[in-house]
PDB file of C-alpha atoms in Angstrom:
ATOM      1  CA  GLY A1254      -9.149   8.679 -27.422  1.00  0.00           C
ATOM      2  CA  ILE A1255      -8.317   8.446 -23.861  1.00  0.00           C
ATOM      3  CA  GLU A1256     -11.133   9.371 -21.544  1.00  0.00           C
ATOM      4  CA  VAL A1257     -10.031   8.276 -18.079  1.00  0.00           C
ATOM      5  CA  ALA A1258      -6.680   7.671 -16.428  1.00  0.00           C
ATOM      6  CA  ASN A1259      -5.589   6.629 -13.060  1.00  0.00           C
ATOM      7  CA  MET A1260      -2.302   7.382 -11.177  1.00  0.00           C
ATOM      8  CA  SER A1261      -1.786   4.961  -8.281  1.00  0.00           C
ATOM      9  CA  LEU A1262       1.439   6.687  -7.102  1.00  0.00           C
ATOM     10  CA  GLY A1263       2.701   9.773  -5.193  1.00  0.00           C
ATOM     11  CA  ILE A1264       5.247  11.593  -3.217  1.00  0.00           C
ATOM     12  CA  ALA A1265       4.726  11.642   0.608  1.00  0.00           C
ATOM     13  CA  GLY A1266       4.631  14.910   2.020  1.00  0.00           C
ATOM     14  CA  CYS A1267       2.569  18.240   1.334  1.00  0.00           C
ATOM     15  CA  SER A1268       2.153  19.743  -1.891  1.00  0.00           C
ATOM     16  CA  ASP A1269       0.077  22.909  -3.032  1.00  0.00           C
ATOM     17  CA  GLY A1270      -0.891  21.261  -6.507  1.00  0.00           C
ATOM     18  CA  GLY A1271       1.898  23.573  -8.185  1.00  0.00           C
ATOM     19  CA  ASP A1272       4.350  20.737  -8.486  1.00  0.00           C
ATOM     20  CA  SER A1273       5.076  19.273 -12.266  1.00  0.00           C
ATOM     21  CA  THR A1274       3.294  16.219 -11.628  1.00  0.00           C
ATOM     22  CA  SER A1275       0.245  17.876 -10.363  1.00  0.00           C
ATOM     23  CA  THR A1276       0.439  20.191 -13.169  1.00  0.00           C
ATOM     24  CA  LEU A1277       0.533  17.658 -15.648  1.00  0.00           C
ATOM     25  CA  VAL A1278      -2.717  15.908 -14.045  1.00  0.00           C
ATOM     26  CA  ASN A1279      -4.449  19.505 -14.239  1.00  0.00           C
ATOM     27  CA  SER A1280      -3.300  19.771 -17.864  1.00  0.00           C
ATOM     28  CA  ALA A1281      -4.814  16.358 -18.740  1.00  0.00           C
ATOM     29  CA  VAL A1282      -8.039  17.149 -17.050  1.00  0.00           C
ATOM     30  CA  ASN A1283      -8.168  20.441 -19.011  1.00  0.00           C
ATOM     31  CA  ALA A1284      -7.741  18.405 -22.277  1.00  0.00           C
ATOM     32  CA  GLY A1285     -10.722  16.333 -21.308  1.00  0.00           C
ATOM     33  CA  ILE A1286      -9.444  13.436 -19.405  1.00  0.00           C
ATOM     34  CA  VAL A1287     -10.737  12.424 -16.209  1.00  0.00           C
ATOM     35  CA  MET A1288      -8.046  11.817 -13.750  1.00  0.00           C
ATOM     36  CA  THR A1289      -8.306   9.757 -10.822  1.00  0.00           C
ATOM     37  CA  VAL A1290      -5.354   9.968  -8.190  1.00  0.00           C
ATOM     38  CA  SER A1291      -4.549   8.072  -5.220  1.00  0.00           C
ATOM     39  CA  ALA A1292      -4.611  10.236  -2.038  1.00  0.00           C
ATOM     40  CA  GLY A1293      -1.693   8.369  -0.506  1.00  0.00           C
ATOM     41  CA  ASN A1294      -0.995   6.076   2.508  1.00  0.00           C
ATOM     42  CA  GLU A1295       0.391   8.607   4.828  1.00  0.00           C
ATOM     43  CA  GLY A1296      -2.446   9.661   7.038  1.00  0.00           C
ATOM     44  CA  PRO A1297      -3.911  10.626   9.227  1.00  0.00           C
ATOM     45  CA  GLY A1298      -1.675  13.863   9.876  1.00  0.00           C
ATOM     46  CA  THR A1299      -0.755  17.206   9.072  1.00  0.00           C
ATOM     47  CA  CYS A1300       0.421  17.610   5.385  1.00  0.00           C
ATOM     48  CA  THR A1301      -0.252  14.016   4.066  1.00  0.00           C
ATOM     49  CA  ILE A1302      -1.718  15.201   0.577  1.00  0.00           C
ATOM     50  CA  GLY A1303       1.392  15.129  -1.664  1.00  0.00           C
ATOM     51  CA  SER A1304       1.870  15.128  -5.540  1.00  0.00           C
ATOM     52  CA  PRO A1305      -0.055  14.414  -7.516  1.00  0.00           C
ATOM     53  CA  ALA A1306      -3.042  13.924  -4.961  1.00  0.00           C
ATOM     54  CA  ALA A1307      -2.854  17.836  -4.609  1.00  0.00           C
ATOM     55  CA  ALA A1308      -3.627  18.481  -8.138  1.00  0.00           C
ATOM     56  CA  GLU A1309      -6.872  20.875  -8.041  1.00  0.00           C
ATOM     57  CA  ASN A1310      -8.521  19.204 -10.995  1.00  0.00           C
ATOM     58  CA  ALA A1311      -7.894  15.413 -10.140  1.00  0.00           C
ATOM     59  CA  ILE A1312     -10.335  13.208  -8.448  1.00  0.00           C
ATOM     60  CA  THR A1313      -8.376  12.444  -5.473  1.00  0.00           C
ATOM     61  CA  VAL A1314      -9.348   9.043  -3.926  1.00  0.00           C
ATOM     62  CA  GLY A1315      -8.957   7.987  -0.365  1.00  0.00           C
ATOM     63  CA  ALA A1316      -9.521   4.420   1.075  1.00  0.00           C
ATOM     64  CA  MET A1317     -12.351   3.278   3.031  1.00  0.00           C
ATOM     65  CA  SER A1318     -13.562  -0.095   3.905  1.00  0.00           C
ATOM     66  CA  ASP A1319     -16.748  -2.027   4.881  1.00  0.00           C
ATOM     67  CA  VAL A1320     -15.890  -4.642   7.583  1.00  0.00           C
ATOM     68  CA  GLU A1321     -18.158  -7.411   8.183  1.00  0.00           C
ATOM     69  CA  PRO A1322     -19.381  -7.589  11.639  1.00  0.00           C
ATOM     70  CA  MET A1323     -16.725  -9.046  14.039  1.00  0.00           C
ATOM     71  CA  SER A1324     -14.529 -10.362  11.075  1.00  0.00           C
ATOM     72  CA  SER A1325     -11.606  -7.967  11.349  1.00  0.00           C
ATOM     73  CA  SER A1326      -8.538  -8.628  13.729  1.00  0.00           C
ATOM     74  CA  VAL A1327      -6.393  -6.603  11.237  1.00  0.00           C
ATOM     75  CA  ASN A1328      -3.741  -4.138  12.642  1.00  0.00           C
ATOM     76  CA  PHE A1329      -2.477  -1.565  10.426  1.00  0.00           C
ATOM     77  CA  SER A1330       0.742   0.352  11.060  1.00  0.00           C
ATOM     78  CA  CYS A1331      -1.496   3.110  12.106  1.00  0.00           C
ATOM     79  CA  GLY A1332      -3.928   1.097  14.319  1.00  0.00           C
ATOM     80  CA  PRO A1333      -6.563  -1.609  14.315  1.00  0.00           C
ATOM     81  CA  ALA A1334      -9.353  -2.040  11.878  1.00  0.00           C
ATOM     82  CA  PRO A1335     -12.801  -1.530  13.481  1.00  0.00           C
ATOM     83  CA  TYR A1336     -14.805  -4.732  13.822  1.00  0.00           C
ATOM     84  CA  ARG A1337     -17.652  -3.676  11.880  1.00  0.00           C
ATOM     85  CA  GLY A1338     -19.065  -0.995   9.463  1.00  0.00           C
ATOM     86  CA  PHE A1339     -17.877   1.490   6.964  1.00  0.00           C
ATOM     87  CA  TYR A1340     -15.008   3.519   7.950  1.00  0.00           C
ATOM     88  CA  GLN A1341     -12.138   5.772   6.555  1.00  0.00           C
ATOM     89  CA  VAL A1342      -9.122   3.689   6.848  1.00  0.00           C
ATOM     90  CA  CYS A1343      -6.538   5.265   9.200  1.00  0.00           C
ATOM     91  CA  PHE A1344      -3.599   5.267   6.688  1.00  0.00           C
ATOM     92  CA  SER A1345      -5.639   7.074   4.097  1.00  0.00           C
ATOM     93  CA  SER A1346      -4.022  10.384   3.500  1.00  0.00           C
ATOM     94  CA  ARG A1347      -6.488  13.473   3.949  1.00  0.00           C
ATOM     95  CA  GLY A1348      -6.540  16.814   5.034  1.00  0.00           C
ATOM     96  CA  LEU A1349      -5.452  20.040   3.576  1.00  0.00           C
ATOM     97  CA  THR A1350      -3.012  20.664   0.843  1.00  0.00           C
ATOM     98  CA  ALA A1351      -0.174  23.126   1.367  1.00  0.00           C
ATOM     99  CA  ASP A1352      -2.495  25.776  -0.079  1.00  0.00           C
ATOM    100  CA  ASN A1353      -5.289  24.971   2.195  1.00  0.00           C
ATOM    101  CA  ARG A1354      -7.488  22.792   0.020  1.00  0.00           C
ATOM    102  CA  LEU A1355      -9.294  19.754   1.373  1.00  0.00           C
ATOM    103  CA  LYS A1356      -8.567  16.475  -0.107  1.00  0.00           C
ATOM    104  CA  PRO A1357      -9.530  13.756  -0.966  1.00  0.00           C
ATOM    105  CA  ASP A1358     -12.464  14.381  -3.005  1.00  0.00           C
ATOM    106  CA  ILE A1359     -14.118  10.999  -2.443  1.00  0.00           C
ATOM    107  CA  SER A1360     -13.029   7.524  -0.822  1.00  0.00           C
ATOM    108  CA  SER A1361     -13.855   4.064  -2.324  1.00  0.00           C
ATOM    109  CA  PRO A1362     -13.086   0.705  -1.295  1.00  0.00           C
ATOM    110  CA  GLY A1363      -9.429   0.084  -0.640  1.00  0.00           C
ATOM    111  CA  VAL A1364      -9.079  -2.532   2.008  1.00  0.00           C
ATOM    112  CA  PHE A1365      -8.630  -6.215   1.337  1.00  0.00           C
ATOM    113  CA  ILE A1366      -8.920  -5.809  -2.388  1.00  0.00           C
ATOM    114  CA  ASN A1367      -8.231  -9.002  -4.548  1.00  0.00           C
ATOM    115  CA  ALA A1368      -5.423  -8.001  -6.949  1.00  0.00           C
ATOM    116  CA  ALA A1369      -3.353  -9.759  -9.585  1.00  0.00           C
ATOM    117  CA  SER A1370       0.036 -10.955  -8.194  1.00  0.00           C
ATOM    118  CA  GLN A1371       3.065  -9.519  -9.917  1.00  0.00           C
ATOM    119  CA  GLY A1372       4.835 -11.913 -12.184  1.00  0.00           C
ATOM    120  CA  THR A1373       2.208 -14.521 -12.560  1.00  0.00           C
ATOM    121  CA  THR A1374      -0.825 -15.220 -15.052  1.00  0.00           C
ATOM    122  CA  SER A1375      -3.198 -16.581 -12.422  1.00  0.00           C
ATOM    123  CA  ASP A1376      -2.432 -15.799  -8.744  1.00  0.00           C
ATOM    124  CA  TYR A1377      -3.952 -13.203  -6.757  1.00  0.00           C
ATOM    125  CA  LYS A1378      -3.401 -11.432  -3.279  1.00  0.00           C
ATOM    126  CA  GLU A1379      -5.050  -9.075  -1.142  1.00  0.00           C
ATOM    127  CA  LEU A1380      -3.812  -5.676  -0.971  1.00  0.00           C
ATOM    128  CA  SER A1381      -4.787  -2.425   0.889  1.00  0.00           C
ATOM    129  CA  GLY A1382      -4.013   1.206  -0.045  1.00  0.00           C
ATOM    130  CA  THR A1383      -5.279   4.249  -1.829  1.00  0.00           C
ATOM    131  CA  SER A1384      -3.736   2.278  -4.927  1.00  0.00           C
ATOM    132  CA  MET A1385      -6.481  -0.005  -4.759  1.00  0.00           C
ATOM    133  CA  SER A1386      -9.254   2.609  -4.250  1.00  0.00           C
ATOM    134  CA  SER A1387      -8.432   5.120  -7.009  1.00  0.00           C
ATOM    135  CA  PRO A1388      -8.885   2.488  -9.909  1.00  0.00           C
ATOM    136  CA  PHE A1389     -12.124   1.683  -8.241  1.00  0.00           C
ATOM    137  CA  THR A1390     -13.177   5.340  -8.893  1.00  0.00           C
ATOM    138  CA  ALA A1391     -11.424   5.200 -12.525  1.00  0.00           C
ATOM    139  CA  GLY A1392     -13.736   2.173 -13.420  1.00  0.00           C
ATOM    140  CA  LEU A1393     -16.940   3.998 -11.918  1.00  0.00           C
ATOM    141  CA  THR A1394     -15.865   7.076 -14.134  1.00  0.00           C
ATOM    142  CA  ALA A1395     -15.648   4.763 -17.228  1.00  0.00           C
ATOM    143  CA  LEU A1396     -19.123   3.392 -16.532  1.00  0.00           C
ATOM    144  CA  MET A1397     -20.501   7.081 -16.245  1.00  0.00           C
ATOM    145  CA  LEU A1398     -18.897   8.149 -19.362  1.00  0.00           C
ATOM    146  CA  ASP A1399     -20.084   5.116 -21.335  1.00  0.00           C
ATOM    147  CA  ALA A1400     -23.848   5.932 -20.070  1.00  0.00           C
ATOM    148  CA  ASN A1401     -23.422   9.550 -20.995  1.00  0.00           C
ATOM    149  CA  PRO A1402     -20.406  10.418 -23.346  1.00  0.00           C
ATOM    150  CA  GLY A1403     -21.210  14.119 -23.104  1.00  0.00           C
ATOM    151  CA  LEU A1404     -19.904  14.425 -19.311  1.00  0.00           C
ATOM    152  CA  THR A1405     -16.905  16.604 -18.981  1.00  0.00           C
ATOM    153  CA  PRO A1406     -14.285  15.823 -16.345  1.00  0.00           C
ATOM    154  CA  SER A1407     -15.784  18.532 -13.964  1.00  0.00           C
ATOM    155  CA  ASN A1408     -19.272  16.994 -14.552  1.00  0.00           C
ATOM    156  CA  VAL A1409     -17.965  13.609 -13.524  1.00  0.00           C
ATOM    157  CA  LYS A1410     -15.931  15.012 -10.443  1.00  0.00           C
ATOM    158  CA  LEU A1411     -19.107  16.874  -9.267  1.00  0.00           C
ATOM    159  CA  THR A1412     -21.562  13.917  -9.781  1.00  0.00           C
ATOM    160  CA  ILE A1413     -19.235  11.607  -7.752  1.00  0.00           C
ATOM    161  CA  GLU A1414     -18.661  13.965  -5.002  1.00  0.00           C
ATOM    162  CA  THR A1415     -22.421  14.956  -4.746  1.00  0.00           C
ATOM    163  CA  SER A1416     -24.040  11.541  -5.345  1.00  0.00           C
ATOM    164  CA  ALA A1417     -21.606   9.619  -2.817  1.00  0.00           C
ATOM    165  CA  LEU A1418     -23.012   8.205   0.615  1.00  0.00           C
ATOM    166  CA  ASN A1419     -21.495   9.789   3.348  1.00  0.00           C
ATOM    167  CA  TRP A1420     -20.845   7.506   6.300  1.00  0.00           C
ATOM    168  CA  GLY A1421     -19.937  10.224   8.960  1.00  0.00           C
ATOM    169  CA  PRO A1422     -20.201  13.874   9.240  1.00  0.00           C
ATOM    170  CA  VAL A1423     -21.430  15.655   6.183  1.00  0.00           C
ATOM    171  CA  SER A1424     -18.350  17.117   4.716  1.00  0.00           C
ATOM    172  CA  LYS A1425     -15.157  15.918   3.316  1.00  0.00           C
ATOM    173  CA  ASP A1426     -13.181  13.986   5.790  1.00  0.00           C
ATOM    174  CA  LYS A1427     -10.402  15.812   7.629  1.00  0.00           C
TER     175      LYS A1427
END
């Protein structure tokens, strides 16, 4: 009965999608489960799409943000956050896999996300990363399947990719 699964984990580096974890993700998709996978927090740079983000059939998710005008004074390890607007976060892994496929497939909110604090029953903290953006896309996928249970994993992936708003040049982000 599993229809959607999320993997907010990964191995840094460069993968061609032939590693064991990517293969398991592709097998789950082939069995009818939509898999959302965090792109990783190693970007930008050469070979930042590791495993299982390089899985061909996964919906690999990068992190983006919408900063309110003049509200950000945050510095990530890769640079400062812009003062306004939508942007691909500098730490979000992106680019070519080891076999030259462009990932991520989509980017979702992944900056300053309120998340439950570990080991508590009522505390929250703000977190940033593709481990925050991938579950967002998994939730969207669940809503899509609730509205149309006949969608296949490839239908879901194609619909998300083709209906997303692009905040930069028209193409996947490199």
